[in-house]
C-alpha positions in Angstrom: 191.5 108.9 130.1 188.3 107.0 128.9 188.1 105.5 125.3 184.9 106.0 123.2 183.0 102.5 121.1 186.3 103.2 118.2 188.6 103.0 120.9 190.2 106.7 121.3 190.9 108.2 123.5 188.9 110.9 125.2 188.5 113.6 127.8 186.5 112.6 131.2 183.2 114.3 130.6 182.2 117.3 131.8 178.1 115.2 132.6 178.2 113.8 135.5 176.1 110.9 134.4 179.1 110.2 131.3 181.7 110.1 134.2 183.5 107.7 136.5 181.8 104.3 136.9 179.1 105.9 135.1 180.7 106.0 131.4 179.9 103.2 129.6 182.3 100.5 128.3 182.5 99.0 125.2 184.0 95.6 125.8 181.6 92.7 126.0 182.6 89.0 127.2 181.1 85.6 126.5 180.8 83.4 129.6 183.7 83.8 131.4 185.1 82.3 134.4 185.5 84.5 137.6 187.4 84.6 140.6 185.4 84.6 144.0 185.9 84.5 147.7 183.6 83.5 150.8 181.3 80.8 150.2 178.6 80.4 147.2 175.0 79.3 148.5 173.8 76.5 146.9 170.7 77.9 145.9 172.0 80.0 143.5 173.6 76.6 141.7 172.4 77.0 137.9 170.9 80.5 138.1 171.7 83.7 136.3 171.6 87.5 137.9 171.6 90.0 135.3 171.2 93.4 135.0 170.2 96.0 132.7 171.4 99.5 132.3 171.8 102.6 130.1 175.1 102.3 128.4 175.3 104.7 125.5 177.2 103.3 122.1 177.9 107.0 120.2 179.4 109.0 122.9 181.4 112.0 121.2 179.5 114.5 121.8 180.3 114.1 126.1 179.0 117.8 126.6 175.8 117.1 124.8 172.4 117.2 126.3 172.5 113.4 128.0 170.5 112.0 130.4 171.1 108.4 132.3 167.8 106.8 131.0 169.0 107.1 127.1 171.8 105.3 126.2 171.6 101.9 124.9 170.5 98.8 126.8 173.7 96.9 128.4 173.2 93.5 129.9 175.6 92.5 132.5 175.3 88.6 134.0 176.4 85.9 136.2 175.9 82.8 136.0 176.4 80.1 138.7 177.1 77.5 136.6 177.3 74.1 138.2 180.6 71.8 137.6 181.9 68.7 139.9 182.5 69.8 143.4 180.7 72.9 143.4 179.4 76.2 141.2 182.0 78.3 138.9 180.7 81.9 138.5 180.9 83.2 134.8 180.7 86.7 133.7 178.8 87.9 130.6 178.1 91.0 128.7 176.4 92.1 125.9 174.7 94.9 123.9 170.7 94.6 123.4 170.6 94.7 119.3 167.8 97.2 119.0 167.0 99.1 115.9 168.1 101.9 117.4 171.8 100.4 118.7 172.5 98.7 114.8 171.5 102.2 113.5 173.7 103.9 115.8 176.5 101.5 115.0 176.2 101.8 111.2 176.0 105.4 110.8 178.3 106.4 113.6 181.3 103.9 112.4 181.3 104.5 108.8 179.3 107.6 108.2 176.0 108.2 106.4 176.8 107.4 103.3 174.6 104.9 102.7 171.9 107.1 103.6 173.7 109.2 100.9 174.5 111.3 103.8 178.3 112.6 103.6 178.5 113.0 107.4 178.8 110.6 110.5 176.6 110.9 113.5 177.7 110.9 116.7 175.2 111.2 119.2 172.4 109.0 119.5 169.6 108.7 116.8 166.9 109.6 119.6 166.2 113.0 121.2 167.7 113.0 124.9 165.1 113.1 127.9 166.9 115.5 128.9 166.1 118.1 126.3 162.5 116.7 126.4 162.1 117.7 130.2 164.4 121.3 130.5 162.3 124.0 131.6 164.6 126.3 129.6 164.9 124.9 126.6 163.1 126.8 123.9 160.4 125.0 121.5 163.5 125.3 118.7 165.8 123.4 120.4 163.4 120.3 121.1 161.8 120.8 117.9 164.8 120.2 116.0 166.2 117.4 118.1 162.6 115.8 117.6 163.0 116.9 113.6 166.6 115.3 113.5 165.1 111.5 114.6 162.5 111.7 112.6 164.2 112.8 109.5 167.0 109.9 110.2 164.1 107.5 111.0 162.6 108.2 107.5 165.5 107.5 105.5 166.3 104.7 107.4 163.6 103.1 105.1 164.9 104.1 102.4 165.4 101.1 99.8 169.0 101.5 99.7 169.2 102.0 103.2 171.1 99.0 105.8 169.5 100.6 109.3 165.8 99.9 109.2 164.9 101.7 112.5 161.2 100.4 113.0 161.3 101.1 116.7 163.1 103.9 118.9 163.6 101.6 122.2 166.8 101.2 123.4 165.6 98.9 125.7 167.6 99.8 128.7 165.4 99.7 131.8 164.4 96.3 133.1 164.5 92.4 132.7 161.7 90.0 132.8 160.7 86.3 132.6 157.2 85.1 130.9 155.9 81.7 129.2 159.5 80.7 128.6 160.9 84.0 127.4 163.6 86.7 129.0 162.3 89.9 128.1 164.3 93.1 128.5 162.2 96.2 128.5 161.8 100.2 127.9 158.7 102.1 127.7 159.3 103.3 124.3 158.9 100.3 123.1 157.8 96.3 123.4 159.9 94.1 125.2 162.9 92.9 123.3 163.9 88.7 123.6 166.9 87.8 124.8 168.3 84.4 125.1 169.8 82.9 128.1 172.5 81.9 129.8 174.4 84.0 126.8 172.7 87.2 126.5 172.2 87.0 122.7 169.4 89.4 121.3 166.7 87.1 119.8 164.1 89.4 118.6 161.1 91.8 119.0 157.9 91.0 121.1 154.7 91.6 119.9 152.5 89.8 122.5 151.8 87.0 120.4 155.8 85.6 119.8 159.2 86.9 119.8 161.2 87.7 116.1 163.9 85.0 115.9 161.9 82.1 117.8 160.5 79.0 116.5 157.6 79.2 115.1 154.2 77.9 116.6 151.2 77.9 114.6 149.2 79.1 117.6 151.1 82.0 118.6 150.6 83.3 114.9 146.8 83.6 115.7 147.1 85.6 118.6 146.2 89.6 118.5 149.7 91.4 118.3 150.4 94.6 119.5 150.0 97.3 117.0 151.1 101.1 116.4 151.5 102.8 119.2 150.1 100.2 121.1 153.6 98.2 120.7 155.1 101.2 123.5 154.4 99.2 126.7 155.4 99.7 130.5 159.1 99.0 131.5 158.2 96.8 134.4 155.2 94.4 133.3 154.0 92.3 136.0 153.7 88.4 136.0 151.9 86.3 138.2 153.9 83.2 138.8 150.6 81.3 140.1 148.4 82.3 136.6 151.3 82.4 134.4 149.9 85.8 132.8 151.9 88.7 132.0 149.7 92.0 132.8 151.2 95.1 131.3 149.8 98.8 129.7 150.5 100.9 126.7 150.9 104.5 127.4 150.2 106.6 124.6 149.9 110.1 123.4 145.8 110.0 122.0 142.8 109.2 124.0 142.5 106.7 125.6 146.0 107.9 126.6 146.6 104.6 128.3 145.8 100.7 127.4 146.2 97.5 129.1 146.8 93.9 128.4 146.7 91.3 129.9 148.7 87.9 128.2 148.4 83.9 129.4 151.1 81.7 129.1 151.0 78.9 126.3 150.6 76.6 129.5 147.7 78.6 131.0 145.9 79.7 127.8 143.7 76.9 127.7 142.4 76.6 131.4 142.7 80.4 131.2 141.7 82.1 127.9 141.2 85.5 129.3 143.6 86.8 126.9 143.2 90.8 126.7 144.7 92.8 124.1 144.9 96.8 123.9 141.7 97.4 126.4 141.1 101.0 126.9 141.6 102.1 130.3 138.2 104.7 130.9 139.1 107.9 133.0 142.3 109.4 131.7 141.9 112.9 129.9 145.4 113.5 129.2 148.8 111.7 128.5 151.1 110.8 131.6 154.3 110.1 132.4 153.5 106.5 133.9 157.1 104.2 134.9 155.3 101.6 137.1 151.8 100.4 138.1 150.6 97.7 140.9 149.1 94.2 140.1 147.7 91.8 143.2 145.5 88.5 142.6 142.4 90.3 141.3 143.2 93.8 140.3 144.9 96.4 138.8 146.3 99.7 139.7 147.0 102.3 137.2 149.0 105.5 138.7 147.6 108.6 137.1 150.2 110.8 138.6 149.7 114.8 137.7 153.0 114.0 135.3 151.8 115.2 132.1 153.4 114.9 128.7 151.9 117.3 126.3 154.0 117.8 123.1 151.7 121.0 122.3 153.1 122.4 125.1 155.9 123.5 123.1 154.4 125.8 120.8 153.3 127.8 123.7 157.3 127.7 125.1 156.8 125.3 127.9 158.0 121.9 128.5 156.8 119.2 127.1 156.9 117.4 130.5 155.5 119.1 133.9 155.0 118.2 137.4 151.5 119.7 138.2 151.1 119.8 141.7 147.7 121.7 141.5 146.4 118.6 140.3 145.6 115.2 142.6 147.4 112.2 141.9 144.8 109.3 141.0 144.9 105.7 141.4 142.5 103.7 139.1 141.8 100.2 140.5 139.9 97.8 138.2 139.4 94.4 138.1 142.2 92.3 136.2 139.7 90.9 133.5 136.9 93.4 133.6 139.2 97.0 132.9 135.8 98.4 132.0 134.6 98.5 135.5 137.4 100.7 137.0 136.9 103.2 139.6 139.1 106.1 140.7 140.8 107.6 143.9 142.0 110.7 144.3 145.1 111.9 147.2 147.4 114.5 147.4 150.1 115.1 144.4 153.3 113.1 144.3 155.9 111.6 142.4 155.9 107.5 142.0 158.6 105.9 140.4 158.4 102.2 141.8 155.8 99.8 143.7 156.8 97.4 145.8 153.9 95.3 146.5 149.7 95.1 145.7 147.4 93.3 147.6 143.8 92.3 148.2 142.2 91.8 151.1 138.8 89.9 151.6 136.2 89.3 153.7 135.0 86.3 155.5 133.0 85.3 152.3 136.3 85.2 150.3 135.0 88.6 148.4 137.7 91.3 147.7 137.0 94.5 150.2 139.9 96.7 149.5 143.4 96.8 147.5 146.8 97.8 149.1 149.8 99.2 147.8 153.6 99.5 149.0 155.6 102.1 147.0 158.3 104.5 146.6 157.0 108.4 146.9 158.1 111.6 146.7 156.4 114.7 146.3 158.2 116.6 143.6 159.8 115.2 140.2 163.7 115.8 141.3 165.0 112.8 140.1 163.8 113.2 136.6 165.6 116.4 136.4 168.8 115.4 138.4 169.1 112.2 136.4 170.1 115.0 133.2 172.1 117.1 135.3 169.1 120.0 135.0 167.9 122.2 137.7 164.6 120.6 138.6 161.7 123.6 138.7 160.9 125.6 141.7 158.8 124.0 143.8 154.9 125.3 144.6 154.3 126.2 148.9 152.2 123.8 150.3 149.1 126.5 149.7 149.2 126.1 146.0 149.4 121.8 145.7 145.7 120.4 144.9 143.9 119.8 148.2 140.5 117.5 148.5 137.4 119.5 148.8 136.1 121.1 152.1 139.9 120.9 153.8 142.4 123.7 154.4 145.4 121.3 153.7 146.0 118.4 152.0 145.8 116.0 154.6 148.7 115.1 157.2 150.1 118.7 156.7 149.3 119.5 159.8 151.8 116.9 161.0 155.8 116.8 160.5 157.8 114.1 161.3 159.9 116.6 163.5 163.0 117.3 161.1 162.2 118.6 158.1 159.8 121.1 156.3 157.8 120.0 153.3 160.3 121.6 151.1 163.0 119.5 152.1 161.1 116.6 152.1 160.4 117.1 148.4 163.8 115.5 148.2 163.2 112.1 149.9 162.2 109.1 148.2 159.7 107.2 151.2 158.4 103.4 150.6 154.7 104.7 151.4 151.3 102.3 152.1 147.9 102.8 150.1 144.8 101.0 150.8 142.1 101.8 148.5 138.3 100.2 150.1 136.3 99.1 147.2 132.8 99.0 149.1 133.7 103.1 149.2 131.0 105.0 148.4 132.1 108.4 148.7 132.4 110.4 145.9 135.4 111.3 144.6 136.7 108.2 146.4 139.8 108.8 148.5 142.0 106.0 150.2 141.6 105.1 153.5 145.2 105.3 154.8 148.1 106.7 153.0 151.5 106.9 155.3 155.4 106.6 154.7 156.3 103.4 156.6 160.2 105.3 157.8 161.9 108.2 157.3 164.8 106.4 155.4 165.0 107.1 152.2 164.2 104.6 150.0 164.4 103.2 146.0 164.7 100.6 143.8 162.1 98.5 146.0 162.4 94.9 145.5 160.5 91.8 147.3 160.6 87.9 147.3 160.1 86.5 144.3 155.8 85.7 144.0 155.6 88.3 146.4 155.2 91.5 144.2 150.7 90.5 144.4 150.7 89.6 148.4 150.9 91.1 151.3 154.8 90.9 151.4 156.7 91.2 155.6 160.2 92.0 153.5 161.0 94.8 151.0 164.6 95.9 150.3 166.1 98.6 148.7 168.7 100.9 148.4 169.5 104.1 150.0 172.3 106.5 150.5 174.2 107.9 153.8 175.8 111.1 152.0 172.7 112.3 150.8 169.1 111.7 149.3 169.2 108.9 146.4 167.4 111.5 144.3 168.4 114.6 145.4 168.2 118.0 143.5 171.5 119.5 144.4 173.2 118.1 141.5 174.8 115.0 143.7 174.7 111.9 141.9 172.7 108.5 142.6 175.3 107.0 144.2 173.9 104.2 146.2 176.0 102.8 149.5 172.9 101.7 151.3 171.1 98.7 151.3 167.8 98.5 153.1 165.5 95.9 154.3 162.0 97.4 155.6 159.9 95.0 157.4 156.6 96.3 155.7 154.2 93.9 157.7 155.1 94.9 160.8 155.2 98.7 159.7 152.1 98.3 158.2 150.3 97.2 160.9 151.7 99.9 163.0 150.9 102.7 161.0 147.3 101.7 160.6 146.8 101.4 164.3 148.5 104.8 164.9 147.0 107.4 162.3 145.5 106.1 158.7 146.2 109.6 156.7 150.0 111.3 157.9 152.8 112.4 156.6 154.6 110.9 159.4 156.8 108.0 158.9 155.5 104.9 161.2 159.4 104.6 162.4 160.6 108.0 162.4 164.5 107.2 162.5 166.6 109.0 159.9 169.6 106.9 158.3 172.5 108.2 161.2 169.9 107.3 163.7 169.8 103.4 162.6 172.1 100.6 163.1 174.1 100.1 160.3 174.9 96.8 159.3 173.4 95.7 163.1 171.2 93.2 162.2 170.3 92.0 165.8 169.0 95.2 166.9 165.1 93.8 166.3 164.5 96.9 164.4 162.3 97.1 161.5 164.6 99.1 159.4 167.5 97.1 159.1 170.8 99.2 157.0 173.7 97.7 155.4 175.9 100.2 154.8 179.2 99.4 152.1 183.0 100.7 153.2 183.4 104.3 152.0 184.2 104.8 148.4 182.3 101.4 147.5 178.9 101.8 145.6 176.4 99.7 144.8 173.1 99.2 142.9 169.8 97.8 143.1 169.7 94.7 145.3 168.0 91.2 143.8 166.1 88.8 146.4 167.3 84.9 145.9 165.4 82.7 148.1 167.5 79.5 149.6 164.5 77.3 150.3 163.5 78.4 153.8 160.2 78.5 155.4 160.3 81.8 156.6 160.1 84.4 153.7 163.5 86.9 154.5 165.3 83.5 154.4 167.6 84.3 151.6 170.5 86.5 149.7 170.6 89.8 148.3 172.6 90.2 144.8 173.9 93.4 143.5 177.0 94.5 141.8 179.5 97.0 143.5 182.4 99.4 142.5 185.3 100.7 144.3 185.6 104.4 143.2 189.4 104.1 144.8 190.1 102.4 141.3 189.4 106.3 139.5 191.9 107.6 138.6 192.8 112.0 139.8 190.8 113.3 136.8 188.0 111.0 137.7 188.1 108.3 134.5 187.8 105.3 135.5 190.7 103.4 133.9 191.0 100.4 131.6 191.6 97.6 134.4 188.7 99.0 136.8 186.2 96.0 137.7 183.4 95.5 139.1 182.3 92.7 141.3 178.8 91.0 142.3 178.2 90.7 146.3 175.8 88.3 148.2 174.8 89.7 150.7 173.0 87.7 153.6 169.6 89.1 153.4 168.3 87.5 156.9 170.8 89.5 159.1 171.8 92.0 156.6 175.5 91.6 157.9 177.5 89.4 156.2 178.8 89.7 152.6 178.9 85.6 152.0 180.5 85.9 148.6 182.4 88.3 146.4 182.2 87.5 142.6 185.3 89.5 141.0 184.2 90.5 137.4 187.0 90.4 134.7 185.7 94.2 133.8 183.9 97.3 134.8 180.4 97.1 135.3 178.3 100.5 135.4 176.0 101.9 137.7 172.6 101.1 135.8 169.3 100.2 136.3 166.9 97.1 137.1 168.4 93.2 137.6 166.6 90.1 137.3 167.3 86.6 139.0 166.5 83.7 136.7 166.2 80.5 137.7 167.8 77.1 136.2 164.3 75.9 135.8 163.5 78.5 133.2 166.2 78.8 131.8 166.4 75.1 130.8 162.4 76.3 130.1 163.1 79.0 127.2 161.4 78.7 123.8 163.1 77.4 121.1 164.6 80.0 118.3 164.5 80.1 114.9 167.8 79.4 113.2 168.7 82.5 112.3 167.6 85.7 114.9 168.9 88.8 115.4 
């Protein structure tokens, strides 16, 4: 049987997303040594992976409305610590101390008395995404789960009140490096400062300094996020060359989105171009935005027909809908100049993550067009699947937005030989943009837009400085059982590991047909080598042994020219460890692999955790170099 954060004992939960390696665990270690086998590269000597993930602290309430983006931000590391003769992996856990976890802890432990409540809550404080998105749930039942924060949130300030909640992230999604910070990140929120090799919370960023840090003088002159504004994008981008942090606040007034764009202390001086809460001109209503792209010179802002309209509920619908009737847009500005941004239009889709953004220039050195790699789809599944909801039925091809003057949206016409368009509303594709800036057509349309395979395809992941070039490599994850977001209720279960080689895929699909839906390589998962490196394809698959999972992957360079020259960390389960009813019990653990990332064969090193680590979200690598970098704290923090 599972155990809740108080230690009893409970039933396995009827979610599926509360179950198995999914339910979260409440024991947290300090650096502690592990056991390994295989060989530890050297370049990962004084280095930390971790990894952030939903983990959800009151959990009584297992046949509650949940779904896997709302519990409370986990951080799970390793960290190749160098000793004489060698590198000793340690292990590491530990909760991210938001307002929202210390709220949770206080009034779910020892009741709500101090609130001069008499009872103790035991779900969490914030409404569940999953009510926010159900197509069937009435205005009633969201209203009141919306009421029930709010009402908690305002006695929570309260003068006799010890659970200030000043912001709602549970800052569970990603993690993040910048001007001698780790940053771990949610988009209901601003990125939260965590210290490193240790995990420890530090404080809130504002995007002038972290809570908890030393004080500079400087940094307390700096425009700081405010009000809304401080609700920023989960996955900020940071250009290793510039040392600025470029990131947007999506918000539910016009403008409906901003954007920032932050130097580094280093940088500010050569590079003052410090931009604070810019609108971004185009939007006329508020989206559901996870990710955006970022190359040398631009921006790109996905304006995805997502909408999030909370006056939708008053007429009974959804406060969240897919549109399909609508084009997705893609606004490309300038990185200093947001005021001069234009817009594309192409067919409606779903995009959850980008791989890669580009410029490319002419022979003067001038900027003639921006390229995008990404993960697609063309219906919301996974939003609905990751709640264990019935996503909505999807619209025939006749009734999705189509440009002007055509009978389809383009590349209907084609099929990549094996599936209709309703099945392939199911599969996640790492897909190319290129957006020509010299366009002058109006509305402007990209010039190519194609899936690069038929594999599916998420949690995209290059070299690190490779997110704003032209990147050969992107890796992944897939799945061999079924779609990683699927919409027949099968979990994300990932036992796939891809590596795409996106230059050469590129190249191919630009010679063949600019505008298809058409994969470049047209191969389907059972049709590809798995774990055959040498079969100079350009899909390469490593596949786990059955029953072992596995989560995003993490590129670690080794120092080699060529830029696939390197390892792939991620951490792994063994389901066999569940017990009949499905609980995973008390002695399950996890363990990290390394994964050759070259040949995509050869597991070089198993890391075997001292506890269970579950399936979450978005990892980081962090380098000895910045961690010996990070900013001083304050004596006291969080």
């Amino acid at each position: 049987m599972a155990q809740d954060a108080a230690g009893r004992i409970s039933k396995q939960s009827p979610h599926p997303y509360l179950a198995g390696n999914f339910a979260p665990v409440y024991t947290t270690h300090p650096l502690t040594p592990c056991t390994y086998t295989g060989e530890i590269p050297a370049s990962l000597a004084g280095g930390q992976y971790i990894r952030n993930g939903s983990n959800p602290l009151l959990n009584d309430e297992q046949d509650r409305m949940y779904h896997w983006f709302d519990g409370d931000g986990m951080l799970a590391g390793v960290l190749f610590r160098k000793v004489e003769g060698g590198i000793q992996p340690q292990f590491v856990n530990s909760w991210v101390e938001t307002d929202i976890l210390k709220a949770n802890r206080k009034l779910g432990a020892s009741g709500s008395k101090m609130l001069g409540w008499p009872w103790r809550i035991t779900r969490p404080i914030p409404p569940s995404i999953s009510t926010l998105v159900d197509p069937t749930a009435g205005p009633s039942a969201v209203g009141k789960e919306i009421l029930r924060t709010v009402l908690i949130r305002f006695v929570s300030h309260l003068p006799w009140s010890k659970a200030k909640i000043r912001r709602i992230s549970v800052a569970n999604t990603a993690m993040l490096y910048h001007d001698g910070r780790a940053l771990a990140t949610c988009e209901a929120g601003p990125p939260i400062r965590v210290g490193l090799p240790g995990l420890e919370t530090i404080g809130w960023f504002n995007g002038a300094f972290a809570e908890g840090e030393e004080s500079r003088k400087h940094d307390n002159g700096l425009p700081q996020f405010a009000g809304s504004l401080q609700i920023t994008t989960a996955h900020p981008k940071v250009d290793e060359e510039t040392g600025e942090m470029i990131l947007f606040h999506n918000i539910s007034n016009a403008p409906y989105v901003r954007y920032s764009v932050l130097p580094s202390l280093e940088t500010l001086t050569a590079n003052p171009r410090r931009i604070t809460e810019a609108p971004v001109l185009g939007m006329s209503t508020s989206r559901l935005m996870h990710d955006f792209g970022v190359s040398k010179r631009h921006t790109v802002i996905l304006n995805i027909p997502l909408s999030v309209t909370p006056s939708n509920l008053a007429r009974g619908k959804p406060m969240v809908q897919y549109n399909p009737r609508e084009p997705s847009r893609f606004g490309v500005l300038p990185r200093h100049d947001p005021d001069k941004i234009v817009w594309f239009e192409d067919d409606p889709c779903i995009i959850t993550h980008t791989a890669s953004t580009w410029d490319e220039y002419d022979a003067d050195g001038n900027s003639t067009a921006v390229c995008m790699l990404l993960c697609r789809l063309i219906a919301p599944d996974i939003i609905y699947q990751a709640g264990n909801l019935e996503p909505p039925p999807i619209l025939s091809t006749h009734e999705h937005w189509r440009p002007p003057g055509t009978g389809h949206g383009d590349g209907s016409e084609t099929s990549d030989g094996s599936s209709s368009r309703t099945e392939e509303s199911h599969i996640c594709r790492l897909h190319y943009y290129r957006f020509p800036l010299n366009s002058g057509n109006s509305p402007r349309r990209p010039s190519h837009s194609f899936p690069l395979s038929a594999v599916d395809m998420e949690f995209p992941t290059v070299a690190p400085g490779k997110s704003m070039q032209n990147a050969r490599f992107v890796y992944g994850c897939s799945s061999r059982s079924t779609q990683v977001n699927s919409a027949d209720g099968s979990l994300v279960k990932i036992d796939i590991i891809t590596k795409m080689h996106a230059g050469e895929l590129v190249r191919r699909g630009r010679e063949s047909s600019p505008r298809t839906r058409r994969p470049v390589d047209t191969r389907l998962v059972g049709d590809v080598s798995l774990t055959d490196g040498n079969d100079n394809s350009h899909v390469q698959l490593f596949a786990l042994p059955p029953g072992i999972y596995a989560g995003e992957p993490r590129f670690v360079p080794d120092g080699g020219a060529n830029e696939d020259r390197g390892h792939l960390l991620f951490f792994t389960f063994d389901e066999e460890q569940l017990l009949p009813t499905g609980d995973a019990p008390r002695g399950a653990a996890s363990e990290l692999w390394i994964l050759d990332a070259t040949e995509m064969k050869d597991v070089v090193a198993k890391i075997q955790l001292v506890q269970r680590v579950p399936y979450g979200l978005h990892g980081e690598w962090f380098t000895e170099e910045q961690i010996r970098g990070q900013r001083s704290r304050a004596s006291k923090h969080i």
